[in-house]
PDB file of C-alpha atoms in Angstrom:
ATOM      1  CA  MET A   1      86.278 -90.697  35.314  1.00 52.00           C
ATOM      2  CA  SER A   2      82.777 -89.764  34.828  1.00 62.00           C
ATOM      3  CA  THR A   3      81.563 -86.817  32.749  1.00 85.00           C
ATOM      4  CA  GLN A   4      78.486 -86.850  34.652  1.00 95.00           C
ATOM      5  CA  TYR A   5      77.664 -83.752  37.007  1.00 97.00           C
ATOM      6  CA  ASP A   6      74.842 -83.102  39.355  1.00 98.00           C
ATOM      7  CA  ILE A   7      74.931 -79.420  40.246  1.00 98.00           C
ATOM      8  CA  THR A   8      72.413 -80.131  43.191  1.00 97.00           C
ATOM      9  CA  GLN A   9      75.173 -82.621  44.979  1.00 96.00           C
ATOM     10  CA  ASP A  10      77.439 -79.822  45.607  1.00 97.00           C
ATOM     11  CA  LYS A  11      77.171 -77.767  48.752  1.00 97.00           C
ATOM     12  CA  TRP A  12      75.586 -74.309  48.248  1.00 98.00           C
ATOM     13  CA  GLU A  13      75.466 -71.466  50.812  1.00 98.00           C
ATOM     14  CA  ARG A  14      73.147 -68.937  48.359  1.00 98.00           C
ATOM     15  CA  PHE A  15      71.800 -71.253  45.991  1.00 98.00           C
ATOM     16  CA  THR A  16      69.019 -73.211  45.828  1.00 98.00           C
ATOM     17  CA  PHE A  17      68.149 -75.641  42.700  1.00 98.00           C
ATOM     18  CA  SER A  18      65.208 -77.167  40.928  1.00 98.00           C
ATOM     19  CA  ARG A  19      64.602 -78.975  38.170  1.00 98.00           C
ATOM     20  CA  GLU A  20      61.306 -79.721  35.563  1.00 98.00           C
ATOM     21  CA  GLY A  21      62.744 -82.003  32.989  1.00 98.00           C
ATOM     22  CA  ARG A  22      65.663 -80.669  31.325  1.00 98.00           C
ATOM     23  CA  VAL A  23      65.007 -76.966  33.182  1.00 98.00           C
ATOM     24  CA  LEU A  24      67.070 -76.068  35.917  1.00 98.00           C
ATOM     25  CA  THR A  25      66.455 -73.707  37.808  1.00 98.00           C
ATOM     26  CA  ALA A  26      68.932 -71.624  40.119  1.00 98.00           C
ATOM     27  CA  ALA A  27      67.407 -69.716  43.027  1.00 98.00           C
ATOM     28  CA  ILE A  28      69.508 -67.035  44.309  1.00 98.00           C
ATOM     29  CA  THR A  29      68.670 -67.525  48.275  1.00 97.00           C
ATOM     30  CA  SER A  30      70.018 -65.487  51.002  1.00 94.00           C
ATOM     31  CA  ASP A  31      68.989 -64.679  54.661  1.00 91.00           C
ATOM     32  CA  HIS A  32      69.860 -60.785  53.368  1.00 93.00           C
ATOM     33  CA  PRO A  33      66.496 -59.311  52.902  1.00 93.00           C
ATOM     34  CA  VAL A  34      67.048 -58.130  49.199  1.00 96.00           C
ATOM     35  CA  ASN A  35      69.449 -60.703  48.607  1.00 97.00           C
ATOM     36  CA  GLY A  36      72.602 -58.287  49.034  1.00 95.00           C
ATOM     37  CA  VAL A  37      75.293 -59.198  47.946  1.00 96.00           C
ATOM     38  CA  ASP A  38      78.296 -60.831  50.662  1.00 95.00           C
ATOM     39  CA  GLU A  39      81.642 -62.687  50.272  1.00 95.00           C
ATOM     40  CA  GLN A  40      80.481 -66.157  50.396  1.00 97.00           C
ATOM     41  CA  MET A  41      77.404 -64.787  47.404  1.00 97.00           C
ATOM     42  CA  HIS A  42      80.610 -62.963  45.152  1.00 97.00           C
ATOM     43  CA  THR A  43      82.360 -66.571  45.769  1.00 97.00           C
ATOM     44  CA  GLU A  44      79.668 -68.607  44.692  1.00 98.00           C
ATOM     45  CA  LEU A  45      78.465 -66.548  41.724  1.00 98.00           C
ATOM     46  CA  ALA A  46      82.026 -66.809  40.541  1.00 98.00           C
ATOM     47  CA  LEU A  47      81.566 -70.796  40.061  1.00 98.00           C
ATOM     48  CA  VAL A  48      77.613 -71.337  39.584  1.00 98.00           C
ATOM     49  CA  PHE A  49      77.740 -70.723  35.964  1.00 98.00           C
ATOM     50  CA  ASN A  50      80.304 -73.123  34.880  1.00 98.00           C
ATOM     51  CA  CYS A  51      78.700 -75.405  37.219  1.00 98.00           C
ATOM     52  CA  LEU A  52      75.445 -74.979  35.388  1.00 98.00           C
ATOM     53  CA  GLN A  53      77.086 -75.053  32.135  1.00 98.00           C
ATOM     54  CA  ARG A  54      78.685 -78.273  33.000  1.00 98.00           C
ATOM     55  CA  ASP A  55      75.017 -79.968  34.991  1.00 98.00           C
ATOM     56  CA  SER A  56      74.600 -83.350  32.846  1.00 98.00           C
ATOM     57  CA  ASP A  57      70.025 -83.334  33.125  1.00 97.00           C
ATOM     58  CA  SER A  58      69.809 -79.723  31.989  1.00 98.00           C
ATOM     59  CA  ASP A  59      69.505 -77.925  28.723  1.00 98.00           C
ATOM     60  CA  ILE A  60      67.896 -74.696  29.635  1.00 98.00           C
ATOM     61  CA  ILE A  61      68.639 -72.468  32.967  1.00 99.00           C
ATOM     62  CA  ILE A  62      66.162 -70.358  34.662  1.00 99.00           C
ATOM     63  CA  LEU A  63      68.089 -67.988  37.190  1.00 99.00           C
ATOM     64  CA  THR A  64      65.824 -66.230  40.127  1.00 98.00           C
ATOM     65  CA  ALA A  65      65.769 -65.428  43.393  1.00 98.00           C
ATOM     66  CA  LYS A  66      63.992 -66.375  46.715  1.00 97.00           C
ATOM     67  CA  GLY A  67      62.283 -63.360  48.711  1.00 95.00           C
ATOM     68  CA  ARG A  68      61.140 -59.786  47.680  1.00 96.00           C
ATOM     69  CA  ALA A  69      63.647 -58.663  45.416  1.00 98.00           C
ATOM     70  CA  PHE A  70      66.247 -60.123  42.624  1.00 98.00           C
ATOM     71  CA  CYS A  71      69.368 -59.350  44.113  1.00 98.00           C
ATOM     72  CA  ALA A  72      69.824 -55.488  45.268  1.00 93.00           C
ATOM     73  CA  GLY A  73      73.737 -55.162  44.970  1.00 90.00           C
ATOM     74  CA  GLY A  74      76.710 -55.461  47.877  1.00 91.00           C
ATOM     75  CA  ASP A  75      76.162 -55.565  51.402  1.00 91.00           C
ATOM     76  CA  PHE A  76      76.765 -52.641  53.183  1.00 91.00           C
ATOM     77  CA  ASP A  77      78.447 -54.696  56.192  1.00 92.00           C
ATOM     78  CA  TRP A  78      80.678 -56.486  53.654  1.00 92.00           C
ATOM     79  CA  PHE A  79      81.185 -52.349  51.967  1.00 94.00           C
ATOM     80  CA  GLU A  80      82.965 -51.434  55.535  1.00 94.00           C
ATOM     81  CA  GLU A  81      85.009 -54.486  55.737  1.00 93.00           C
ATOM     82  CA  GLN A  82      86.449 -53.538  52.202  1.00 94.00           C
ATOM     83  CA  ILE A  83      87.089 -50.068  53.042  1.00 95.00           C
ATOM     84  CA  ASN A  84      88.659 -51.069  56.522  1.00 95.00           C
ATOM     85  CA  HIS A  85      90.831 -53.732  54.667  1.00 94.00           C
ATOM     86  CA  PRO A  86      91.570 -52.704  51.082  1.00 91.00           C
ATOM     87  CA  GLY A  87      93.158 -55.589  50.482  1.00 92.00           C
ATOM     88  CA  ARG A  88      89.915 -57.893  50.700  1.00 90.00           C
ATOM     89  CA  PHE A  89      88.701 -55.788  47.969  1.00 89.00           C
ATOM     90  CA  ARG A  90      91.808 -57.217  45.920  1.00 90.00           C
ATOM     91  CA  ALA A  91      91.355 -60.162  46.760  1.00 92.00           C
ATOM     92  CA  ILE A  92      88.058 -60.546  44.806  1.00 94.00           C
ATOM     93  CA  ALA A  93      89.055 -59.349  41.730  1.00 94.00           C
ATOM     94  CA  TRP A  94      89.263 -62.522  40.094  1.00 96.00           C
ATOM     95  CA  ASP A  95      85.945 -63.851  41.027  1.00 97.00           C
ATOM     96  CA  GLY A  96      84.826 -60.283  39.966  1.00 96.00           C
ATOM     97  CA  LYS A  97      86.067 -61.282  36.279  1.00 97.00           C
ATOM     98  CA  GLN A  98      84.895 -64.549  36.219  1.00 98.00           C
ATOM     99  CA  ILE A  99      80.936 -64.177  37.377  1.00 98.00           C
ATOM    100  CA  VAL A 100      81.174 -61.888  34.005  1.00 98.00           C
ATOM    101  CA  THR A 101      83.248 -64.703  31.761  1.00 98.00           C
ATOM    102  CA  THR A 102      81.636 -67.422  33.005  1.00 98.00           C
ATOM    103  CA  LEU A 103      78.107 -65.824  32.169  1.00 98.00           C
ATOM    104  CA  LEU A 104      79.020 -65.108  29.004  1.00 98.00           C
ATOM    105  CA  ASN A 105      80.609 -68.329  28.739  1.00 98.00           C
ATOM    106  CA  MET A 106      77.817 -70.110  28.902  1.00 98.00           C
ATOM    107  CA  GLU A 107      76.145 -72.292  26.131  1.00 98.00           C
ATOM    108  CA  LYS A 108      73.160 -73.111  27.580  1.00 98.00           C
ATOM    109  CA  PRO A 109      70.435 -70.960  27.253  1.00 98.00           C
ATOM    110  CA  ILE A 110      69.163 -68.621  30.740  1.00 98.00           C
ATOM    111  CA  LEU A 111      66.634 -66.875  30.828  1.00 99.00           C
ATOM    112  CA  CYS A 112      66.493 -64.298  34.199  1.00 99.00           C
ATOM    113  CA  ARG A 113      63.176 -64.366  35.928  1.00 99.00           C
ATOM    114  CA  MET A 114      63.576 -61.383  37.680  1.00 98.00           C
ATOM    115  CA  ASN A 115      61.178 -61.365  40.685  1.00 98.00           C
ATOM    116  CA  GLY A 116      62.031 -57.897  42.097  1.00 98.00           C
ATOM    117  CA  ALA A 117      64.699 -55.241  42.248  1.00 98.00           C
ATOM    118  CA  ALA A 118      68.212 -56.025  40.357  1.00 98.00           C
ATOM    119  CA  ALA A 119      70.779 -53.287  41.785  1.00 98.00           C
ATOM    120  CA  GLY A 120      74.543 -52.958  40.865  1.00 97.00           C
ATOM    121  CA  LEU A 121      76.249 -56.751  40.469  1.00 97.00           C
ATOM    122  CA  GLY A 122      72.709 -57.888  40.626  1.00 98.00           C
ATOM    123  CA  ALA A 123      71.506 -55.782  37.575  1.00 98.00           C
ATOM    124  CA  THR A 124      74.885 -56.917  35.991  1.00 98.00           C
ATOM    125  CA  ILE A 125      74.309 -60.737  36.348  1.00 98.00           C
ATOM    126  CA  ALA A 126      70.363 -60.097  35.365  1.00 98.00           C
ATOM    127  CA  LEU A 127      71.284 -58.082  32.194  1.00 98.00           C
ATOM    128  CA  LEU A 128      73.870 -60.809  30.816  1.00 98.00           C
ATOM    129  CA  CYS A 129      71.154 -63.316  30.941  1.00 98.00           C
ATOM    130  CA  ASP A 130      69.877 -63.971  27.042  1.00 98.00           C
ATOM    131  CA  ILE A 131      66.241 -63.017  27.970  1.00 98.00           C
ATOM    132  CA  ILE A 132      65.299 -61.153  31.058  1.00 99.00           C
ATOM    133  CA  ILE A 133      61.921 -61.398  32.170  1.00 99.00           C
ATOM    134  CA  ALA A 134      60.682 -59.170  35.116  1.00 98.00           C
ATOM    135  CA  ASP A 135      58.025 -58.156  37.688  1.00 98.00           C
ATOM    136  CA  GLU A 136      56.898 -55.041  36.263  1.00 98.00           C
ATOM    137  CA  THR A 137      57.279 -53.435  40.093  1.00 98.00           C
ATOM    138  CA  ALA A 138      60.762 -54.250  39.857  1.00 98.00           C
ATOM    139  CA  LYS A 139      63.785 -51.603  39.601  1.00 98.00           C
ATOM    140  CA  ILE A 140      66.740 -52.098  37.805  1.00 98.00           C
ATOM    141  CA  GLY A 141      69.750 -49.625  37.725  1.00 98.00           C
ATOM    142  CA  ASP A 142      73.403 -49.629  38.831  1.00 98.00           C
ATOM    143  CA  PRO A 143      73.926 -47.243  41.536  1.00 97.00           C
ATOM    144  CA  HIS A 144      77.697 -48.015  42.206  1.00 98.00           C
ATOM    145  CA  VAL A 145      78.399 -44.280  42.234  1.00 98.00           C
ATOM    146  CA  LYS A 146      75.923 -43.672  44.745  1.00 97.00           C
ATOM    147  CA  VAL A 147      78.313 -45.463  47.115  1.00 96.00           C
ATOM    148  CA  GLY A 148      81.629 -44.226  45.619  1.00 97.00           C
ATOM    149  CA  LEU A 149      82.917 -46.981  43.850  1.00 97.00           C
ATOM    150  CA  VAL A 150      83.004 -47.220  39.357  1.00 97.00           C
ATOM    151  CA  ALA A 151      80.471 -49.713  38.112  1.00 97.00           C
ATOM    152  CA  GLY A 152      83.740 -51.926  36.911  1.00 95.00           C
ATOM    153  CA  ASP A 153      81.881 -55.638  37.811  1.00 95.00           C
ATOM    154  CA  GLY A 154      80.321 -55.778  34.296  1.00 97.00           C
ATOM    155  CA  GLY A 155      78.052 -52.589  34.467  1.00 97.00           C
ATOM    156  CA  ALA A 156      80.358 -50.648  32.055  1.00 97.00           C
ATOM    157  CA  LEU A 157      80.033 -53.167  29.665  1.00 98.00           C
ATOM    158  CA  ILE A 158      76.386 -54.427  29.178  1.00 98.00           C
ATOM    159  CA  TRP A 159      74.893 -51.356  29.856  1.00 98.00           C
ATOM    160  CA  PRO A 160      76.042 -49.513  26.777  1.00 98.00           C
ATOM    161  CA  GLN A 161      75.546 -52.727  24.242  1.00 98.00           C
ATOM    162  CA  LEU A 162      72.234 -52.817  25.266  1.00 98.00           C
ATOM    163  CA  ILE A 163      70.524 -49.253  25.122  1.00 98.00           C
ATOM    164  CA  GLY A 164      73.178 -47.193  23.662  1.00 98.00           C
ATOM    165  CA  PHE A 165      76.115 -45.356  25.454  1.00 98.00           C
ATOM    166  CA  ALA A 166      74.666 -41.998  25.672  1.00 98.00           C
ATOM    167  CA  LYS A 167      71.655 -43.101  28.026  1.00 98.00           C
ATOM    168  CA  ALA A 168      73.827 -46.126  29.588  1.00 98.00           C
ATOM    169  CA  LYS A 169      76.380 -43.420  30.351  1.00 98.00           C
ATOM    170  CA  GLU A 170      73.467 -41.335  32.326  1.00 98.00           C
ATOM    171  CA  LEU A 171      72.415 -43.993  34.253  1.00 98.00           C
ATOM    172  CA  LEU A 172      75.837 -45.526  35.743  1.00 98.00           C
ATOM    173  CA  MET A 173      76.738 -41.919  36.163  1.00 98.00           C
ATOM    174  CA  THR A 174      73.325 -40.683  38.249  1.00 98.00           C
ATOM    175  CA  GLY A 175      73.229 -44.282  39.495  1.00 98.00           C
ATOM    176  CA  ASP A 176      69.203 -43.569  38.833  1.00 98.00           C
ATOM    177  CA  LEU A 177      67.001 -46.834  38.653  1.00 98.00           C
ATOM    178  CA  LEU A 178      64.364 -47.487  36.182  1.00 98.00           C
ATOM    179  CA  SER A 179      60.981 -49.385  36.517  1.00 98.00           C
ATOM    180  CA  ALA A 180      60.953 -52.664  34.624  1.00 98.00           C
ATOM    181  CA  LYS A 181      58.275 -51.227  32.222  1.00 98.00           C
ATOM    182  CA  GLU A 182      60.749 -48.427  31.600  1.00 98.00           C
ATOM    183  CA  ALA A 183      63.625 -50.894  31.243  1.00 98.00           C
ATOM    184  CA  GLU A 184      61.266 -53.377  28.828  1.00 98.00           C
ATOM    185  CA  ARG A 185      60.568 -49.685  26.664  1.00 98.00           C
ATOM    186  CA  ILE A 186      64.020 -48.581  26.220  1.00 98.00           C
ATOM    187  CA  GLY A 187      65.141 -52.375  25.148  1.00 98.00           C
ATOM    188  CA  LEU A 188      66.991 -53.143  28.642  1.00 98.00           C
ATOM    189  CA  ILE A 189      65.095 -56.392  29.409  1.00 98.00           C
ATOM    190  CA  ASN A 190      62.929 -58.157  27.178  1.00 98.00           C
ATOM    191  CA  TYR A 191      59.213 -58.174  29.310  1.00 98.00           C
ATOM    192  CA  ALA A 192      58.097 -56.325  32.193  1.00 98.00           C
ATOM    193  CA  VAL A 193      54.968 -58.468  33.353  1.00 98.00           C
ATOM    194  CA  PRO A 194      52.536 -58.298  36.173  1.00 98.00           C
ATOM    195  CA  ALA A 195      53.795 -60.697  39.053  1.00 98.00           C
ATOM    196  CA  ALA A 196      51.100 -63.016  38.456  1.00 98.00           C
ATOM    197  CA  GLU A 197      52.087 -63.434  34.906  1.00 98.00           C
ATOM    198  CA  LEU A 198      55.575 -64.085  35.357  1.00 98.00           C
ATOM    199  CA  ASP A 199      55.913 -67.735  36.023  1.00 98.00           C
ATOM    200  CA  ALA A 200      53.435 -68.402  32.546  1.00 98.00           C
ATOM    201  CA  LYS A 201      55.511 -66.027  30.500  1.00 98.00           C
ATOM    202  CA  VAL A 202      58.775 -67.629  31.688  1.00 98.00           C
ATOM    203  CA  ALA A 203      57.462 -70.672  30.986  1.00 98.00           C
ATOM    204  CA  GLU A 204      56.301 -69.546  27.254  1.00 98.00           C
ATOM    205  CA  LEU A 205      59.360 -68.651  26.279  1.00 98.00           C
ATOM    206  CA  VAL A 206      61.200 -72.057  27.737  1.00 98.00           C
ATOM    207  CA  GLY A 207      58.737 -73.410  25.725  1.00 98.00           C
ATOM    208  CA  LYS A 208      59.513 -72.087  22.669  1.00 98.00           C
ATOM    209  CA  LEU A 209      63.433 -72.414  23.127  1.00 98.00           C
ATOM    210  CA  GLN A 210      62.416 -76.341  23.589  1.00 98.00           C
ATOM    211  CA  ALA A 211      60.166 -76.387  20.442  1.00 98.00           C
ATOM    212  CA  ASN A 212      63.835 -75.600  18.333  1.00 98.00           C
ATOM    213  CA  PRO A 213      66.943 -78.391  18.131  1.00 98.00           C
ATOM    214  CA  LYS A 214      68.765 -78.110  21.103  1.00 98.00           C
ATOM    215  CA  TRP A 215      72.348 -77.350  19.465  1.00 98.00           C
ATOM    216  CA  ALA A 216      71.280 -74.934  16.959  1.00 98.00           C
ATOM    217  CA  VAL A 217      69.788 -72.726  20.167  1.00 98.00           C
ATOM    218  CA  ARG A 218      73.072 -73.246  21.872  1.00 98.00           C
ATOM    219  CA  TRP A 219      75.642 -72.468  19.560  1.00 98.00           C
ATOM    220  CA  THR A 220      73.460 -69.364  18.027  1.00 98.00           C
ATOM    221  CA  LYS A 221      73.774 -68.015  21.528  1.00 98.00           C
ATOM    222  CA  THR A 222      77.570 -68.780  21.654  1.00 98.00           C
ATOM    223  CA  THR A 223      77.807 -66.986  18.015  1.00 98.00           C
ATOM    224  CA  ALA A 224      75.484 -64.223  19.429  1.00 98.00           C
ATOM    225  CA  ASN A 225      77.867 -63.532  22.573  1.00 98.00           C
ATOM    226  CA  ILE A 226      81.517 -63.529  20.619  1.00 98.00           C
ATOM    227  CA  PRO A 227      81.079 -59.887  20.721  1.00 98.00           C
ATOM    228  CA  LEU A 228      80.726 -59.318  24.175  1.00 98.00           C
ATOM    229  CA  ARG A 229      83.073 -61.936  25.221  1.00 98.00           C
ATOM    230  CA  ALA A 230      85.793 -60.282  23.108  1.00 98.00           C
ATOM    231  CA  LEU A 231      84.741 -56.652  25.022  1.00 98.00           C
ATOM    232  CA  ALA A 232      84.541 -58.419  27.934  1.00 98.00           C
ATOM    233  CA  ALA A 233      88.633 -59.037  27.260  1.00 97.00           C
ATOM    234  CA  GLN A 234      89.567 -55.955  26.636  1.00 97.00           C
ATOM    235  CA  LEU A 235      87.393 -53.899  29.971  1.00 97.00           C
ATOM    236  CA  MET A 236      87.484 -56.308  32.635  1.00 97.00           C
ATOM    237  CA  ASP A 237      90.994 -56.121  33.617  1.00 96.00           C
ATOM    238  CA  ALA A 238      90.696 -52.160  33.283  1.00 97.00           C
ATOM    239  CA  SER A 239      87.261 -51.653  34.692  1.00 97.00           C
ATOM    240  CA  ILE A 240      87.933 -54.108  37.952  1.00 96.00           C
ATOM    241  CA  GLY A 241      91.177 -52.090  38.540  1.00 96.00           C
ATOM    242  CA  TRP A 242      89.447 -48.838  38.519  1.00 97.00           C
ATOM    243  CA  GLU A 243      86.713 -50.271  40.541  1.00 97.00           C
ATOM    244  CA  SER A 244      89.297 -51.093  43.307  1.00 96.00           C
ATOM    245  CA  ALA A 245      91.020 -47.619  43.310  1.00 96.00           C
ATOM    246  CA  SER A 246      87.782 -46.469  43.693  1.00 97.00           C
ATOM    247  CA  ASN A 247      87.421 -48.141  47.067  1.00 96.00           C
ATOM    248  CA  TYR A 248      90.453 -46.320  47.987  1.00 96.00           C
ATOM    249  CA  THR A 249      88.959 -42.597  48.131  1.00 97.00           C
ATOM    250  CA  ASN A 250      87.033 -40.776  51.394  1.00 97.00           C
ATOM    251  CA  ASP A 251      84.568 -40.076  49.900  1.00 97.00           C
ATOM    252  CA  ARG A 252      83.464 -43.847  49.194  1.00 97.00           C
ATOM    253  CA  ARG A 253      83.994 -44.368  52.798  1.00 97.00           C
ATOM    254  CA  GLU A 254      81.292 -41.130  53.188  1.00 97.00           C
ATOM    255  CA  ALA A 255      79.129 -42.476  50.789  1.00 96.00           C
ATOM    256  CA  VAL A 256      79.022 -46.011  52.521  1.00 96.00           C
ATOM    257  CA  ALA A 257      78.581 -44.122  56.218  1.00 96.00           C
ATOM    258  CA  ALA A 258      75.960 -41.715  54.946  1.00 96.00           C
ATOM    259  CA  PHE A 259      74.218 -44.476  53.885  1.00 92.00           C
ATOM    260  CA  LYS A 260      74.007 -46.428  56.277  1.00 92.00           C
ATOM    261  CA  GLU A 261      73.416 -43.320  58.876  1.00 95.00           C
ATOM    262  CA  LYS A 262      70.436 -42.721  56.360  1.00 94.00           C
ATOM    263  CA  ARG A 263      71.683 -38.880  55.515  1.00 96.00           C
ATOM    264  CA  ALA A 264      73.217 -36.952  52.957  1.00 97.00           C
ATOM    265  CA  PRO A 265      76.887 -37.561  51.998  1.00 96.00           C
ATOM    266  CA  LYS A 266      79.485 -34.722  52.954  1.00 97.00           C
ATOM    267  CA  LEU A 267      81.084 -35.487  50.027  1.00 96.00           C
ATOM    268  CA  THR A 268      84.620 -33.562  49.423  1.00 96.00           C
ATOM    269  CA  GLY A 269      86.291 -34.884  46.157  1.00 95.00           C
ATOM    270  CA  ASP A 270      88.682 -36.758  47.750  1.00 94.00           C
TER     271      ASP A 270
END
């Protein structure tokens, strides 16, 4: 059996890939205006990081997106399907855990080129990368609570580790978004730069990684991720479970309806 694998030879509906030497860029590519996560994208996110690790002709991964946003979280039409048919939410629990664990299990360095807004699961994916470089005009946050959900698909895992529990809990419980510059200031991301300088900054960091012995870089990253992998093993079953439970609440249904109807939600606490 051949050990060679080329990710670009597989069929992907929500990703496109390009190579420059041994650097592989994976771009979220959706017809959704802000790259909202639908069922197909969620399925592919659960597969893509394992496939990026297996890709034979790459040593460094750049994760970015096409369009004006990086990934603005769940698609509201998909939210309505999950509310009306809760079994569909339960069915994605395994994939939800796989997205987090496969990203943390990658040995190859992965840089997030955050070209625009990152929210909810989009923010989680960005923050689980090794180095995050953002367009300074971008916003980042985890507004799960604003649509009636627990931030269970990785937000409750990674935010406290990056900025401490007090600030992380404030942001997760309010659902507030941060500017990229503020996110850089508090240590949530590495760099916020003007859009015109985004590619140059990514290239600079790629160059620094390539200047070092590959296996030293890979295994240093792998070692640094050991506590995060252990924490994910502790948290993800419970956090996905609580997120699934929150999908059954009346306030979840009302929050989504209010957002789609562009009005304030009439919350009851149920």
